[in-house]
Structure formats: structure tokens, C-alpha cells
Coordinates of N, CA and C in Angstrom, one line a residue:
X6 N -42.4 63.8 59.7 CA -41.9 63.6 61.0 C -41.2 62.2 61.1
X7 N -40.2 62.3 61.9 CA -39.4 60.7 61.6 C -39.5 59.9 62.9
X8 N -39.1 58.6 62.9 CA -40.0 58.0 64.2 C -39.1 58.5 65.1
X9 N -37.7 58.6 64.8 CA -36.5 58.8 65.6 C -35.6 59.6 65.1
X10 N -34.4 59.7 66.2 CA -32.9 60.2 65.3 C -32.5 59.2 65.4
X11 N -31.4 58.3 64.5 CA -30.4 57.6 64.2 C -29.3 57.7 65.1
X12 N -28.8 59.2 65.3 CA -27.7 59.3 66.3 C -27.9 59.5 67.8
X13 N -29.6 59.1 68.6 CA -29.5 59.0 69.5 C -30.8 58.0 69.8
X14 N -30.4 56.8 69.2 CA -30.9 55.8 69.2 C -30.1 54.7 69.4
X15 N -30.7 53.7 70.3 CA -30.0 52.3 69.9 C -31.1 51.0 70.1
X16 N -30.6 50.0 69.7 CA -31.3 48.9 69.5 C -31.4 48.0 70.3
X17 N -32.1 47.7 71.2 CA -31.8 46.7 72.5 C -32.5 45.3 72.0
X18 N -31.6 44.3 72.2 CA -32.0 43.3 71.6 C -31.9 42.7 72.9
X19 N -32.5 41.4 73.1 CA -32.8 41.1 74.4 C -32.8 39.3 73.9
X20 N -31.8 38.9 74.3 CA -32.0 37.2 74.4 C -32.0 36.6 73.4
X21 N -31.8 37.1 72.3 CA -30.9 36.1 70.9 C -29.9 35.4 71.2
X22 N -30.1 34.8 71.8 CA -29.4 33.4 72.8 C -29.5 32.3 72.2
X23 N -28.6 31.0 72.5 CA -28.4 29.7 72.0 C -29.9 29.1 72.6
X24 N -30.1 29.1 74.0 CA -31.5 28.5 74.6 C -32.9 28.8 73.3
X25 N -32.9 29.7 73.3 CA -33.9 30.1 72.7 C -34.0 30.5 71.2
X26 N -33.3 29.9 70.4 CA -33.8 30.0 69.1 C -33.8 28.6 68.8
X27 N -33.7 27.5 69.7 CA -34.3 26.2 69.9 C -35.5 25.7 70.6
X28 N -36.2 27.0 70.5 CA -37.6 27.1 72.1 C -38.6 27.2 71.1
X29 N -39.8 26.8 71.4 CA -40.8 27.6 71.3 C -41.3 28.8 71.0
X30 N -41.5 29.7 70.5 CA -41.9 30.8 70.1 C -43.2 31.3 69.0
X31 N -44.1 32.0 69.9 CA -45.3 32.7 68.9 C -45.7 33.8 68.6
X32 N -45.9 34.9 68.1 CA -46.4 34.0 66.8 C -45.6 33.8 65.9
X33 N -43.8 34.1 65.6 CA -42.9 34.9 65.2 C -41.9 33.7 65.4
X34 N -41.4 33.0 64.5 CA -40.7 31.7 64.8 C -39.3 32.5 65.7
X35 N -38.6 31.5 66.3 CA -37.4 32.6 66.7 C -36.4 32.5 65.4
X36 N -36.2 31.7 64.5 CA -35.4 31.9 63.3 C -36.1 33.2 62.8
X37 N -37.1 33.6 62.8 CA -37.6 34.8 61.8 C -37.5 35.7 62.7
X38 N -37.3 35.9 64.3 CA -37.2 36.9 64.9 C -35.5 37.1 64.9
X39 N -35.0 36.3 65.1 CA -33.7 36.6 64.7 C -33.1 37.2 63.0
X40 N -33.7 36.6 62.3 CA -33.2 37.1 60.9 C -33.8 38.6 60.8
X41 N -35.0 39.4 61.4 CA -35.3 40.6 61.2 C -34.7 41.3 62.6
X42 N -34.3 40.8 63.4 CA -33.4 41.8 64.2 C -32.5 41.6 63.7
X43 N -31.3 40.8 62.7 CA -30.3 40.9 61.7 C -30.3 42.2 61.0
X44 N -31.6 42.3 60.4 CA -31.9 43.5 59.1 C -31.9 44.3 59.5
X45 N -32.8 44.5 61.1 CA -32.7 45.8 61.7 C -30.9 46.0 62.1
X46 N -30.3 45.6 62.7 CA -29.3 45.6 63.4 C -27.8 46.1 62.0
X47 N -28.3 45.4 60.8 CA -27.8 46.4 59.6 C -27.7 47.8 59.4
X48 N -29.7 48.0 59.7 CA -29.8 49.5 59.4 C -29.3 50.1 59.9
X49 N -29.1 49.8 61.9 CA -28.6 50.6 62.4 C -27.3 51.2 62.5
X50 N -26.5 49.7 62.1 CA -25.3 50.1 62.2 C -24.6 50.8 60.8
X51 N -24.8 50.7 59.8 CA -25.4 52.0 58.4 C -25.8 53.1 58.9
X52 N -26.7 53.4 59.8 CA -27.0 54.3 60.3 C -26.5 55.0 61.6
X53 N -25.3 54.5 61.4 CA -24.1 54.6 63.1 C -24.7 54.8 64.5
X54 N -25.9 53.7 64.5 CA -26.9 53.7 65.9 C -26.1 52.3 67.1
X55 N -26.6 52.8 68.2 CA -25.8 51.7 69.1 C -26.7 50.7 68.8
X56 N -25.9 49.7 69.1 CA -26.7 48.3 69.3 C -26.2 47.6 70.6
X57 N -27.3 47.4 71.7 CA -26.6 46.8 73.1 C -27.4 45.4 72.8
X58 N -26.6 44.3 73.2 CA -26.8 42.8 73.1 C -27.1 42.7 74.4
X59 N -28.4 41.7 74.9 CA -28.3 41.6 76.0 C -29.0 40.2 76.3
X60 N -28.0 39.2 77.2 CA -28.6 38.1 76.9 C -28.8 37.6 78.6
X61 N -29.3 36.5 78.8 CA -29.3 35.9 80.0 C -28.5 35.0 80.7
X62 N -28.3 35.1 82.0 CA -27.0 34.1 82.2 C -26.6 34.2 83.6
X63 N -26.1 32.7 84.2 CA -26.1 32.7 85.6 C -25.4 32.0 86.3
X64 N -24.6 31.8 87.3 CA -23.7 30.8 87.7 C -24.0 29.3 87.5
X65 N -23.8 28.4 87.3 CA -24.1 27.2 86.7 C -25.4 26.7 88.3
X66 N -25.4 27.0 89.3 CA -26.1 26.6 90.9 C -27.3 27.9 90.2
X67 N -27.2 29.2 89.7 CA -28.1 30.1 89.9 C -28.7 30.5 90.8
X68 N -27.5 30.6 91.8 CA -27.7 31.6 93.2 C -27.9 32.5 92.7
X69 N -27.4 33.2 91.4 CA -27.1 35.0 91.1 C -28.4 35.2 90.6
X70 N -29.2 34.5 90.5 CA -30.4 34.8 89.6 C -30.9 36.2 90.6
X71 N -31.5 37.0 90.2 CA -32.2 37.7 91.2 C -33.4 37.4 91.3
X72 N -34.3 36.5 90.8 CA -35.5 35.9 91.5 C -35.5 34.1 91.1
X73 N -34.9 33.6 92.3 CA -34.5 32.5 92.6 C -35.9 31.4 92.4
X74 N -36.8 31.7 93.0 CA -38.4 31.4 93.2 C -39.0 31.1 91.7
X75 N -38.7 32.1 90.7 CA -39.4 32.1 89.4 C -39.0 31.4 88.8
X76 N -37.1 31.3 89.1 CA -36.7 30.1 88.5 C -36.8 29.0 87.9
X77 N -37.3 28.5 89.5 CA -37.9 27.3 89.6 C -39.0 27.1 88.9
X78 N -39.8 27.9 89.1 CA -41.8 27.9 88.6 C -41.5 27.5 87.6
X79 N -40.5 27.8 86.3 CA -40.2 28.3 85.0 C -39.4 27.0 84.6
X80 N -38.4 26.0 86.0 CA -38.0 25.2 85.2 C -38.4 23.8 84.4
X81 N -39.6 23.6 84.4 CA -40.9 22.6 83.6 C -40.2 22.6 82.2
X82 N -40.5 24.6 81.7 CA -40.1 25.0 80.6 C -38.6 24.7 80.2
X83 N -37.6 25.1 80.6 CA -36.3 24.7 80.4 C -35.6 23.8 81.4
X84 N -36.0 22.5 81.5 CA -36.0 21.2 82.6 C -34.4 21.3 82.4
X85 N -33.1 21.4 81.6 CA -32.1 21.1 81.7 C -31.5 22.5 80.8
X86 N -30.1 22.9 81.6 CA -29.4 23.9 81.0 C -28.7 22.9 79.8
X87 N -28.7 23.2 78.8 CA -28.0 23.0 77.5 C -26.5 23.2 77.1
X88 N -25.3 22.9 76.8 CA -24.1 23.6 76.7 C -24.7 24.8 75.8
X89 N -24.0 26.0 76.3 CA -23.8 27.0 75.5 C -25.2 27.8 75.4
X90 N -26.0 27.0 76.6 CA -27.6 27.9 76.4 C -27.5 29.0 76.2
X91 N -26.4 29.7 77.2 CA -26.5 31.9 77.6 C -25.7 32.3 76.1
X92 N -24.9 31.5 75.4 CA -24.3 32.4 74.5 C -25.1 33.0 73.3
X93 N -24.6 34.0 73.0 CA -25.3 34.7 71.9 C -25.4 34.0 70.3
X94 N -26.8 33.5 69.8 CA -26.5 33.3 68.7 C -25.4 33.5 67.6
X95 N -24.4 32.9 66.4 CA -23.2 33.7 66.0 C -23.8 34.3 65.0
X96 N -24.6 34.2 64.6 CA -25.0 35.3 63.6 C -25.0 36.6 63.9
X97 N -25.5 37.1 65.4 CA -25.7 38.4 66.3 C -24.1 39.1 66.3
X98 N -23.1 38.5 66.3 CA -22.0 39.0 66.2 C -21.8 40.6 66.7
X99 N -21.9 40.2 67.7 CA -21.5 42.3 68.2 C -20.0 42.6 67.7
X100 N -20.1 43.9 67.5 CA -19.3 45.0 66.8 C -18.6 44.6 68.5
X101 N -17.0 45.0 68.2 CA -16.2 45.2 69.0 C -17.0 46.6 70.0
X102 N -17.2 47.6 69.7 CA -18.2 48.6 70.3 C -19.3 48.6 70.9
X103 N -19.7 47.7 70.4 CA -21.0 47.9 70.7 C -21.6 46.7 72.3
X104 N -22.1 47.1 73.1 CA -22.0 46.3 74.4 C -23.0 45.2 74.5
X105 N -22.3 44.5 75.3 CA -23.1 43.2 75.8 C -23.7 43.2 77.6
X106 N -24.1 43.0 77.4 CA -25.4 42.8 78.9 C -25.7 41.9 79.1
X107 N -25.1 41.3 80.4 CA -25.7 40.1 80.8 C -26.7 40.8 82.0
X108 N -28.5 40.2 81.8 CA -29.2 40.2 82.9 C -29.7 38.9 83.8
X109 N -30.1 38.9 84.8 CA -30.1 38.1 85.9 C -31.5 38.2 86.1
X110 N -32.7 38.7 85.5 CA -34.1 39.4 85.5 C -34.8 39.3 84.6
X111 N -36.0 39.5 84.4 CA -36.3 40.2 83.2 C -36.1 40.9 82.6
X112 N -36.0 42.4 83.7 CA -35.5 43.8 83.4 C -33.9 43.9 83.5
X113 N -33.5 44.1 82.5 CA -31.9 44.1 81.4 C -31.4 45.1 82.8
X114 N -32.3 46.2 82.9 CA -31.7 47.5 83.5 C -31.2 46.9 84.9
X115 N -31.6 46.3 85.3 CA -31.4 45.6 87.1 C -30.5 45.0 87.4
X116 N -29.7 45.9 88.3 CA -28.5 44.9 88.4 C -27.4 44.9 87.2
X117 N -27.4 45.9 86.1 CA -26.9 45.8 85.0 C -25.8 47.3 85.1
X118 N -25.4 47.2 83.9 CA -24.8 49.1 83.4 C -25.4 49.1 82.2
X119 N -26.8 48.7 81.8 CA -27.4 48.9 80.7 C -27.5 50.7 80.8
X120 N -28.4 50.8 81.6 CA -28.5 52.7 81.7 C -27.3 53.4 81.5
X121 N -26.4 53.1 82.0 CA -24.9 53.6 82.3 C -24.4 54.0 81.0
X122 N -24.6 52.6 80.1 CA -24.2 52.5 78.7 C -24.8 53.0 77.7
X123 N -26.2 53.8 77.6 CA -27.0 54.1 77.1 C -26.7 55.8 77.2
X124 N -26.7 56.0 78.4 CA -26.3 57.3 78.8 C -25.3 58.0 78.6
X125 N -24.1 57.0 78.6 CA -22.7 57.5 77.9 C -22.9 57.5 76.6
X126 N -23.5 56.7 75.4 CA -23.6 57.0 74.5 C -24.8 57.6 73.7
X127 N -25.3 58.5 74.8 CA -26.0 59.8 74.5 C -27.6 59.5 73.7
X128 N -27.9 58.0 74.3 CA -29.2 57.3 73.6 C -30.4 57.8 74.5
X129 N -31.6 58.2 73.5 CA -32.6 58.7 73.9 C -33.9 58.2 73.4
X130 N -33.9 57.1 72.9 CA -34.7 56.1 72.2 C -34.1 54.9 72.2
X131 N -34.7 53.8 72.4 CA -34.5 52.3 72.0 C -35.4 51.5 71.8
X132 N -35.0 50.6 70.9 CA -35.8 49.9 70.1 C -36.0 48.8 70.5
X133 N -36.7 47.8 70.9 CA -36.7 46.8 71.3 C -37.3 45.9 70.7
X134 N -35.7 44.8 70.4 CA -36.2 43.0 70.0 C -36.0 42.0 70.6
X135 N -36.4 41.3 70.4 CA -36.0 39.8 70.8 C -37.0 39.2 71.3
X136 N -36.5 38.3 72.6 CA -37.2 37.2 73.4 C -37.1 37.2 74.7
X137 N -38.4 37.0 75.2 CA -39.5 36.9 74.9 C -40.2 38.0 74.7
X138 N -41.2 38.8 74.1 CA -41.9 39.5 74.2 C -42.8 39.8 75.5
X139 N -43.2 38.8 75.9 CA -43.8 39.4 77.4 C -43.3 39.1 78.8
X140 N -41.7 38.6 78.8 CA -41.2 38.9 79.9 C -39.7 40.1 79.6
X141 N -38.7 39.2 79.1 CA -37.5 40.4 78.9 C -38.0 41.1 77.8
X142 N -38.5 41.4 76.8 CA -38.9 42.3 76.1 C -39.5 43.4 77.1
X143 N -40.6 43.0 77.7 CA -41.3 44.2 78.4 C -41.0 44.1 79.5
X144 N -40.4 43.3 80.2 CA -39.7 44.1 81.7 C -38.3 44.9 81.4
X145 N -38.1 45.1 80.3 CA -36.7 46.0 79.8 C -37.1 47.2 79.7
X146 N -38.1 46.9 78.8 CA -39.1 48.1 78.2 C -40.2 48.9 79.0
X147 N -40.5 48.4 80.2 CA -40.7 49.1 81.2 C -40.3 50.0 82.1
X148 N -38.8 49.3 82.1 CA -37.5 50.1 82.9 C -37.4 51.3 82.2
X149 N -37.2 51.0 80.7 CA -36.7 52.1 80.1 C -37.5 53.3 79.8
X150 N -38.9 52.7 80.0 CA -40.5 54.0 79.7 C -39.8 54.4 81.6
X151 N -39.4 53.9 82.6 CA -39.3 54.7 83.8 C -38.1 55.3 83.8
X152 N -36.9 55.2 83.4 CA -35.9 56.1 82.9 C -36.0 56.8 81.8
X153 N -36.5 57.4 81.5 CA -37.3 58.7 80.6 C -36.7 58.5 79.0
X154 N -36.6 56.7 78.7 CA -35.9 56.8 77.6 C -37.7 56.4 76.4
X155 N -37.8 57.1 75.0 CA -38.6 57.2 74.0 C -38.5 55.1 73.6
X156 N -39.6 54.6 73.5 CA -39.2 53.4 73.7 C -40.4 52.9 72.0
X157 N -39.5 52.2 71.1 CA -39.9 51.7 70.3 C -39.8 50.2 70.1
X158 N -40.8 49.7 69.6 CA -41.3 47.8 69.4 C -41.4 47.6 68.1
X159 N -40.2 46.8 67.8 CA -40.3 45.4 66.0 C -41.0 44.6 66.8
X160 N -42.4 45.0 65.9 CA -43.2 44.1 66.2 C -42.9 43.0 65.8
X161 N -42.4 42.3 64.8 CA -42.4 41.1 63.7 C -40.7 40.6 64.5
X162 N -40.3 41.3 65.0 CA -38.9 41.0 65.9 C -38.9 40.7 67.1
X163 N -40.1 40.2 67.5 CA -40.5 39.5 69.3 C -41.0 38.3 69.1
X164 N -41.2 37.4 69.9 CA -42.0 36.6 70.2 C -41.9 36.3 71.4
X165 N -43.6 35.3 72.1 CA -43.2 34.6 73.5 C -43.5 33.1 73.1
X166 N -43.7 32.9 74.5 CA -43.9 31.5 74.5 C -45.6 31.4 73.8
X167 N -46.6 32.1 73.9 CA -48.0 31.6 73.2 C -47.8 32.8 72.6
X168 N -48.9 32.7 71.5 CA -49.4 34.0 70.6 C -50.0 34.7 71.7
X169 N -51.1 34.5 72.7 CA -51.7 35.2 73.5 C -50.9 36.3 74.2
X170 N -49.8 35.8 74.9 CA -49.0 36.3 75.5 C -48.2 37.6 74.4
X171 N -47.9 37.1 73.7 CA -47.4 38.0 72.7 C -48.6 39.5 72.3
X172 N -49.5 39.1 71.9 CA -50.6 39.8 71.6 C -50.9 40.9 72.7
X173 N -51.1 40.0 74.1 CA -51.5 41.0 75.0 C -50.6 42.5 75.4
X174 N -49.1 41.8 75.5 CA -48.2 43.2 75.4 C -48.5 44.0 74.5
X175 N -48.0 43.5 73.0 CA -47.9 44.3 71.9 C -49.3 45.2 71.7
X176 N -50.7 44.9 72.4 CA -51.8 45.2 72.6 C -52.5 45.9 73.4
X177 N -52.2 45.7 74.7 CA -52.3 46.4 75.8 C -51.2 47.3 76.4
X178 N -50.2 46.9 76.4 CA -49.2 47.5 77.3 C -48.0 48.3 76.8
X179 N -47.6 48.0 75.8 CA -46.8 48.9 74.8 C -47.4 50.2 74.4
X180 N -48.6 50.2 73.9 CA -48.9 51.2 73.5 C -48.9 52.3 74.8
X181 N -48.8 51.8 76.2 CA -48.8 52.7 76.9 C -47.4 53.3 77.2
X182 N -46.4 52.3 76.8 CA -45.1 52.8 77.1 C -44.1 53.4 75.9
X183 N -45.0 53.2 74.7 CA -43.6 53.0 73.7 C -44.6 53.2 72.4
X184 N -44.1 53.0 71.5 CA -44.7 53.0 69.7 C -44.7 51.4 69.6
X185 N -45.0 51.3 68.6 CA -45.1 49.3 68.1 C -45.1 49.9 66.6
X186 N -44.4 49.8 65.7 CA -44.2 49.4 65.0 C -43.3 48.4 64.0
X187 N -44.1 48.3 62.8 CA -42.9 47.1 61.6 C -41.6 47.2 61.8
X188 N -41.0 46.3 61.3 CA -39.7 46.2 61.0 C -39.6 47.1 59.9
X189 N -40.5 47.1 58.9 CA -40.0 47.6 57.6 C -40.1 49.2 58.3
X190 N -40.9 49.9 59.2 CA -41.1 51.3 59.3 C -40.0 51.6 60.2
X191 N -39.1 50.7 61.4 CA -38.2 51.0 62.1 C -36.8 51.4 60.9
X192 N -36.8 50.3 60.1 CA -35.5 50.5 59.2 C -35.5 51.5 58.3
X193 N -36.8 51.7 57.7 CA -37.2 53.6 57.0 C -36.5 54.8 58.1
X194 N -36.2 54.7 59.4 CA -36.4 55.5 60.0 C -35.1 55.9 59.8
X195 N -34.1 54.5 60.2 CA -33.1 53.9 60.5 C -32.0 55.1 59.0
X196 N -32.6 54.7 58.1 CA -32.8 55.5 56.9 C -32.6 56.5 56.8
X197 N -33.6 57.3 57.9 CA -33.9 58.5 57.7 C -34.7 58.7 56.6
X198 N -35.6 58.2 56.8 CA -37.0 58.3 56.1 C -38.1 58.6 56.5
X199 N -39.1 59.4 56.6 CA -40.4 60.3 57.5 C -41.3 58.6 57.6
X200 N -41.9 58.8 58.8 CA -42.6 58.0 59.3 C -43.8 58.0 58.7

């Protein structure tokens, strides 16, 4: 049995952004989360699977935020916007094809054409990497266990801000919505190789 199909799958990466591969991150440095969503992001595209990029981003004031309140609570953590914070790491390099997502949320789907884009290209599984693991990782990943999409976790391809935080999704709450596994068993799949 294989974990997935290839051709109706894609890879939702979530916040491989300039901010944050200068941040904090546990347990999973973000240089190493980013280099194994690289590998994965290979397989898939070898494997002619979508890859949707999806990063964070907001008018320079962040009226457009859609929770204005959290913002704030949250700015301690990132006291000053950075040049170039929302842009996508250059390594991530999207395929002319392949789509970008700017969310305003945790959940990618809100306020987005993430579903739109998933739909049109006939995806019925997605994989989920990036940052943070227990807010855009799993408020995406939530959306998408409620839009009836098959939802898989690189584990070794997330991180949050503490290990704790990291642990508790990948521990409690994934398994209720999704698979969790390796990077090395997502890219077998990616393959076409039995799970």
C-alpha cells in the first residue's frame, strides 16, 4: 500500500520565508527544515506533484491581518518587521506553475484561493511543511482535514518556536487529522514506493 498517489498530491509548504529562517525554531533548526522540504519538494516535482508555496504577508500598518489582536500579543516575538521578512527564502524557488499563497492567518485556506488551487489541480492529499508547526502548519492542516482533503506531516520538515509545542501537535493532534510521517517515507512514496 502506498502512502499516496503522486498525481493527486501536493506539497503545502507553509512559511519558508526570510523572517523565519532567522527565528528560533525546535526541535528542527529552520536551516534543516528548509533543506528537507528542498528534498521533498525534488521528489515531488520528479514525481509531477503540485507544490503550493505559501508564505505570510501584510500591508506594512497590518490592517489586513485577519486577527489584528494576536498580532500584537505576538509582537514581543518579532518586535520589528525586517526588509524582505514575507519573501520566500531563494532557495524555495517556485516553478513558474506552481502557486504562491499569501495568508493573512494561520490557516493558508482563509481568505485565500488555496482550496481553489488545489481543486483545480485535482489534489486529494497534501503534505504538510514548514513553519511553524503548531500554528500555520496546523491551522492549514486543520482546514484541510475539514475540506475532505487526506492530510500528511514531514515530521523532520516542521518546527515551532519550543520543542514542547512542536511535540504536542505532532503528538496529539495530527494523528487525529492526518499521517505524520519521515521525510525519508514521504519521498519513498513520492517514488512510488509501498509504504
Amino acid at each position: 500500500m502506498t502512502l499516496f498517489d503522486p498525481a493527486t498530491t501536493a506539497i503545502v509548504s507553509i512559511d519558508l520565508q526570510e523572517a523565519n529562517l532567522t527565528s528560533h525554531h525546535e526541535p528542527n533548526s529552520p536551516r534543516d527544515v528548509l533543506d528537507r522540504s528542498l528534498r521533498l519538494f525534488s521528489a515531488a516535482r520528479a514525481a509531477g506533484s503540485l507544490i503550493v508555496h505559501v508564505r505570510t504577508s501584510f500591508l506594512p500598518n497590518e490592517k489586513d491581518s485577519l486577527a489584528p489582536m494576536q498580532i500584537e500579543k505576538m509582537r514581543p516575538l518579532n518586535p520589528v518587521r525586517e526588509p524582505r521578512w514575507d519573501e520566500l527564502v531563494a532557495e524555495v524557488a517556485p516553478l513558474p506553475n506552481e502557486p504562491v499563497i499569501i495568508k493573512r492567518s494561520w490557516n493558508a485556506f482563509h481568505g485565500s484561493d488555496l482550496d481553489v488551487q488545489l481543486r483545480r489541480h485535482g489534489i486529494k492529499t497534501v503534505v504538510m511543511v514548514g513553519m511553524s508547526t503548531n500554528y500555520g502548519v496546523e491551522g492549514t492542516a486543520r482546514a484541510a482535514y475539514e475540506n475532505y482533503y487526506n492530510v500528511v506531516f514531514a515530521n523532520e520538515a516542521m518546527s515551532a518556536i519550543t520543542t514542547a509545542g512542536h511535540d504536542y501537535s505532532v503528538s496529539t493532534i495530527f494523528p487525529l487529522i492526518g499521517r505524520v510521517r519521515s521525510v525519508d517515507e514521504i519521498e519513498a512514496a513520492f517514488a512510488g514506493r509501498a509504504e
